[in-house]
Amino acid sequence: MGKLLSTILFVTITVSVFSQQNKIDSLKQILHNYSDQDTLKISALIQISNAINTINTDSALVYADKAIKLSENINWATGLATSYRQKGLVFYYKSDYLSALMFSQRALGYTKRADSKLLEASIYSNIGNIYADIEDFDKALESYEKLLKIARQVKSIQDQLIALVNIAVVHTEQGNLYEAVKMYHSSLKLAEDHNLDTFIPTICNNLSKSYINLSENDKATEYLNVGIEKAIELKNLYVLAILKRNLADIYLKENNLEKAESLLLESISLSKSNNTLEWEAQSLKTLYQVYEKQDQVKKAYDIYKKYIVLRDSIVDGDKKAEFLKRDLTFENDKNQALANTEIERQKLIKKGTIIGGSGFILVSLIGFVLYYRKQNADALKQEAEFNAKVSDTELKALRAQMNPHFIFNALNSINDFIVKNDAESASKYLTKFAKIMRQTLENSIQKEITLADDLKLLELYMQIEAMRLSNKFTFIFEVDNQIDAEKTLVPPLILQPFIENSIWHGISKKEGIGHINISIKKENDMLVCIVEDNGVGLQNKASNKNKISLGQSITKKRIEIINKRKNTKGTVELINKEEGLRVEVKLPFQLAY
């Protein structure tokens, strides 16, 4: 999933952003002077957290937690709503979507007691941003429109601006680029006319992305530079890191590699200081591409290793966000039911004179509503658990396709070429390795790709493994004439685990040169994919059985999911031969159009 915060505006309506150190110091003085647990002290804590959020997220979280504790002590609903909203914002800046959504939802519940429509609208906006990041754009628009409606009612220019920009973001993501550009320019003028400078860097970044998509790089560069200048003036290091990385992307496309490298190094440094891992990972990936273009093999190798480590450290967070995307409806209904129950309970206490019969009817009605909600929630939870299983299987499949052993061994092979001063071989190997990693990452978000693309990726993978084994095996692809590989769809790299087993547990243990044959044919409404080798096979090879069972297990789970979704009967079968192994994978035959 690609994160959109570079394009999204978060709202904090009841507190001001004090970026200057003297403002922070004055707020800290308020904390020192007020030992009592009162609303002024809570507001100061929230304001400090917000002021340092783009500088030090860990410290910002400490101040938000203190504000929550004091608000609980004095039972101040507005303080709780604002504190939890701030805590959600901190976790968003830390790239922890799961926690950001959880605390934003909690803040939304407290707005019912606080009775502040503008505060409620600000939280809807923040939730909309997270929906946008997990690419549920319909729900994101729904949240932004709630903000816009309230902002117009109370005549809040700032919040109208935020709503318009975020709606424009969704237009950009959906490909309505001219509409997005028009809205961004209106938003930029609104910000300039009303001295809302804090929004200008983000709006400029948004505008630049739309111009890039329209292939107008000169205008994109112009607005990125405007944004950088304003971000430096405001000391907004978080957005500054994003702006510099995006400008580096343009310079990379224009082959201005020195400027691109300089900007990316600055962006990486800023991302580290902000502890924003995702931005740092994206900058490292682009910097690797710069060094690759410069033929700086050693630097490219070192940067790519750092990128892989950082990417793997945040992959679980992405998985949680995907699960939460599917489960959020259930959580929202549950929280709303609890909030409504609390409101009804308070009403019952205040209206103690209600006669027993009426009270019984009301309680029964509430019980029925809660029971009905629980039934729906249980159904939604079961669906969410199945979807979580799907996500988990897909993640395992990706890891099985490009497992850490393959990555480690490939990088070691590159390093070996470098040590031997074989720069030409290192460069060729690195280029192939970069292509396969990039294509694998891109394909990992697709449920299906064309057979032609999948076979190209498998061929590249086998070329790399052949280089590592000093051409110990040959291979061939055979596709039946009645199959149009450009139109036929298959799950990405579903054959890769079996090819890997053929290479490393069949042919590598064989004396002499081995051969792998991959054939694709059509039988009725099924696509039959066959991987056949002349290796040592499975006879008396317990360790090989375990290895193949792992790939078979993951592939079977993927096919089970396909069967359930499409009501088909896909299968996996392993056939031991006198010499070697034959694997047959049957999938539903599907055309792209």
mmCIF file with all atom_site columns, C-alpha atoms in Angstrom, residues 118-191:
data_model
loop_
_atom_site.group_PDB
_atom_site.id
_atom_site.type_symbol
_atom_site.label_atom_id
_atom_site.label_alt_id
_atom_site.label_comp_id
_atom_site.label_asym_id
_atom_site.label_entity_id
_atom_site.label_seq_id
_atom_site.pdbx_PDB_ins_code
_atom_site.Cartn_x
_atom_site.Cartn_y
_atom_site.Cartn_z
_atom_site.occupancy
_atom_site.B_iso_or_equiv
_atom_site.pdbx_formal_charge
_atom_site.auth_seq_id
_atom_site.auth_comp_id
_atom_site.auth_asym_id
_atom_site.auth_atom_id
_atom_site.pdbx_PDB_model_num
ATOM 1  C CA . LEU A 1 118 ? -16.380 20.958 14.890  1.00 0.00 ? 118 LEU A CA 1
ATOM 2  C CA . LEU A 1 119 ? -14.296 18.638 17.046  1.00 0.00 ? 119 LEU A CA 1
ATOM 3  C CA . GLU A 1 120 ? -16.261 15.679 15.703  1.00 0.00 ? 120 GLU A CA 1
ATOM 4  C CA . ALA A 1 121 ? -15.690 16.867 12.142  1.00 0.00 ? 121 ALA A CA 1
ATOM 5  C CA . SER A 1 122 ? -11.924 17.102 12.684  1.00 0.00 ? 122 SER A CA 1
ATOM 6  C CA . ILE A 1 123 ? -11.799 13.481 13.790  1.00 0.00 ? 123 ILE A CA 1
ATOM 7  C CA . TYR A 1 124 ? -13.878 12.394 10.795  1.00 0.00 ? 124 TYR A CA 1
ATOM 8  C CA . SER A 1 125 ? -11.271 14.103 8.653   1.00 0.00 ? 125 SER A CA 1
ATOM 9  C CA . ASN A 1 126 ? -8.419  12.229 10.316  1.00 0.00 ? 126 ASN A CA 1
ATOM 10 C CA . ILE A 1 127 ? -10.242 8.927  9.914   1.00 0.00 ? 127 ILE A CA 1
ATOM 11 C CA . GLY A 1 128 ? -10.866 9.815  6.270   1.00 0.00 ? 128 GLY A CA 1
ATOM 12 C CA . ASN A 1 129 ? -7.131  10.261 5.812   1.00 0.00 ? 129 ASN A CA 1
ATOM 13 C CA . ILE A 1 130 ? -6.418  6.792  7.101   1.00 0.00 ? 130 ILE A CA 1
ATOM 14 C CA . TYR A 1 131 ? -9.137  5.319  4.887   1.00 0.00 ? 131 TYR A CA 1
ATOM 15 C CA . ALA A 1 132 ? -7.465  7.084  1.967   1.00 0.00 ? 132 ALA A CA 1
ATOM 16 C CA . ASP A 1 133 ? -4.113  5.543  2.887   1.00 0.00 ? 133 ASP A CA 1
ATOM 17 C CA . ILE A 1 134 ? -5.587  2.063  2.774   1.00 0.00 ? 134 ILE A CA 1
ATOM 18 C CA . GLU A 1 135 ? -7.250  3.017  -0.521  1.00 0.00 ? 135 GLU A CA 1
ATOM 19 C CA . ASP A 1 136 ? -10.868 2.796  0.583   1.00 0.00 ? 136 ASP A CA 1
ATOM 20 C CA . PHE A 1 137 ? -11.664 6.018  -1.254  1.00 0.00 ? 137 PHE A CA 1
ATOM 21 C CA . ASP A 1 138 ? -15.450 5.836  -0.980  1.00 0.00 ? 138 ASP A CA 1
ATOM 22 C CA . LYS A 1 139 ? -15.299 5.866  2.807   1.00 0.00 ? 139 LYS A CA 1
ATOM 23 C CA . ALA A 1 140 ? -12.583 8.518  2.729   1.00 0.00 ? 140 ALA A CA 1
ATOM 24 C CA . LEU A 1 141 ? -14.825 10.801 0.655   1.00 0.00 ? 141 LEU A CA 1
ATOM 25 C CA . GLU A 1 142 ? -17.705 10.160 3.024   1.00 0.00 ? 142 GLU A CA 1
ATOM 26 C CA . SER A 1 143 ? -15.610 11.371 5.971   1.00 0.00 ? 143 SER A CA 1
ATOM 27 C CA . TYR A 1 144 ? -14.273 14.432 4.121   1.00 0.00 ? 144 TYR A CA 1
ATOM 28 C CA . GLU A 1 145 ? -17.763 15.465 3.051   1.00 0.00 ? 145 GLU A CA 1
ATOM 29 C CA . LYS A 1 146 ? -18.904 15.346 6.687   1.00 0.00 ? 146 LYS A CA 1
ATOM 30 C CA . LEU A 1 147 ? -16.060 17.721 7.543   1.00 0.00 ? 147 LEU A CA 1
ATOM 31 C CA . LEU A 1 148 ? -16.890 20.056 4.647   1.00 0.00 ? 148 LEU A CA 1
ATOM 32 C CA . LYS A 1 149 ? -20.573 20.197 5.589   1.00 0.00 ? 149 LYS A CA 1
ATOM 33 C CA . ILE A 1 150 ? -19.851 21.179 9.193   1.00 0.00 ? 150 ILE A CA 1
ATOM 34 C CA . ALA A 1 151 ? -17.071 23.611 8.207   1.00 0.00 ? 151 ALA A CA 1
ATOM 35 C CA . ARG A 1 152 ? -19.466 25.500 5.947   1.00 0.00 ? 152 ARG A CA 1
ATOM 36 C CA . GLN A 1 153 ? -22.118 25.568 8.667   1.00 0.00 ? 153 GLN A CA 1
ATOM 37 C CA . VAL A 1 154 ? -19.752 27.192 11.171  1.00 0.00 ? 154 VAL A CA 1
ATOM 38 C CA . LYS A 1 155 ? -17.965 29.255 8.472   1.00 0.00 ? 155 LYS A CA 1
ATOM 39 C CA . SER A 1 156 ? -14.504 27.833 9.251   1.00 0.00 ? 156 SER A CA 1
ATOM 40 C CA . ILE A 1 157 ? -12.161 28.746 6.381   1.00 0.00 ? 157 ILE A CA 1
ATOM 41 C CA . GLN A 1 158 ? -9.392  26.499 7.684   1.00 0.00 ? 158 GLN A CA 1
ATOM 42 C CA . ASP A 1 159 ? -11.553 23.409 7.780   1.00 0.00 ? 159 ASP A CA 1
ATOM 43 C CA . GLN A 1 160 ? -13.123 24.131 4.410   1.00 0.00 ? 160 GLN A CA 1
ATOM 44 C CA . LEU A 1 161 ? -9.579  24.288 3.067   1.00 0.00 ? 161 LEU A CA 1
ATOM 45 C CA . ILE A 1 162 ? -8.674  20.962 4.634   1.00 0.00 ? 162 ILE A CA 1
ATOM 46 C CA . ALA A 1 163 ? -11.792 19.270 3.304   1.00 0.00 ? 163 ALA A CA 1
ATOM 47 C CA . LEU A 1 164 ? -11.282 20.623 -0.224  1.00 0.00 ? 164 LEU A CA 1
ATOM 48 C CA . VAL A 1 165 ? -7.651  19.550 -0.347  1.00 0.00 ? 165 VAL A CA 1
ATOM 49 C CA . ASN A 1 166 ? -8.412  16.061 0.872   1.00 0.00 ? 166 ASN A CA 1
ATOM 50 C CA . ILE A 1 167 ? -11.273 15.637 -1.587  1.00 0.00 ? 167 ILE A CA 1
ATOM 51 C CA . ALA A 1 168 ? -8.862  16.758 -4.311  1.00 0.00 ? 168 ALA A CA 1
ATOM 52 C CA . VAL A 1 169 ? -6.437  14.087 -3.125  1.00 0.00 ? 169 VAL A CA 1
ATOM 53 C CA . VAL A 1 170 ? -9.049  11.427 -3.731  1.00 0.00 ? 170 VAL A CA 1
ATOM 54 C CA . HIS A 1 171 ? -9.711  12.873 -7.209  1.00 0.00 ? 171 HIS A CA 1
ATOM 55 C CA . THR A 1 172 ? -5.980  12.521 -7.892  1.00 0.00 ? 172 THR A CA 1
ATOM 56 C CA . GLU A 1 173 ? -5.928  8.911  -6.739  1.00 0.00 ? 173 GLU A CA 1
ATOM 57 C CA . GLN A 1 174 ? -8.966  8.138  -8.887  1.00 0.00 ? 174 GLN A CA 1
ATOM 58 C CA . GLY A 1 175 ? -7.402  9.723  -11.967 1.00 0.00 ? 175 GLY A CA 1
ATOM 59 C CA . ASN A 1 176 ? -9.551  12.898 -12.148 1.00 0.00 ? 176 ASN A CA 1
ATOM 60 C CA . LEU A 1 177 ? -6.415  14.990 -12.547 1.00 0.00 ? 177 LEU A CA 1
ATOM 61 C CA . TYR A 1 178 ? -7.786  18.191 -14.089 1.00 0.00 ? 178 TYR A CA 1
ATOM 62 C CA . GLU A 1 179 ? -10.484 18.425 -11.422 1.00 0.00 ? 179 GLU A CA 1
ATOM 63 C CA . ALA A 1 180 ? -7.814  17.836 -8.773  1.00 0.00 ? 180 ALA A CA 1
ATOM 64 C CA . VAL A 1 181 ? -5.513  20.568 -10.155 1.00 0.00 ? 181 VAL A CA 1
ATOM 65 C CA . LYS A 1 182 ? -8.395  23.025 -10.221 1.00 0.00 ? 182 LYS A CA 1
ATOM 66 C CA . MET A 1 183 ? -9.255  22.308 -6.584  1.00 0.00 ? 183 MET A CA 1
ATOM 67 C CA . TYR A 1 184 ? -5.613  22.502 -5.478  1.00 0.00 ? 184 TYR A CA 1
ATOM 68 C CA . HIS A 1 185 ? -5.165  25.939 -7.039  1.00 0.00 ? 185 HIS A CA 1
ATOM 69 C CA . SER A 1 186 ? -8.346  27.156 -5.331  1.00 0.00 ? 186 SER A CA 1
ATOM 70 C CA . SER A 1 187 ? -7.105  25.730 -2.028  1.00 0.00 ? 187 SER A CA 1
ATOM 71 C CA . LEU A 1 188 ? -3.673  27.363 -2.454  1.00 0.00 ? 188 LEU A CA 1
ATOM 72 C CA . LYS A 1 189 ? -5.269  30.762 -3.103  1.00 0.00 ? 189 LYS A CA 1
ATOM 73 C CA . LEU A 1 190 ? -7.540  30.299 -0.082  1.00 0.00 ? 190 LEU A CA 1
ATOM 74 C CA . ALA A 1 191 ? -4.521  29.502 2.116   1.00 0.00 ? 191 ALA A CA 1
#
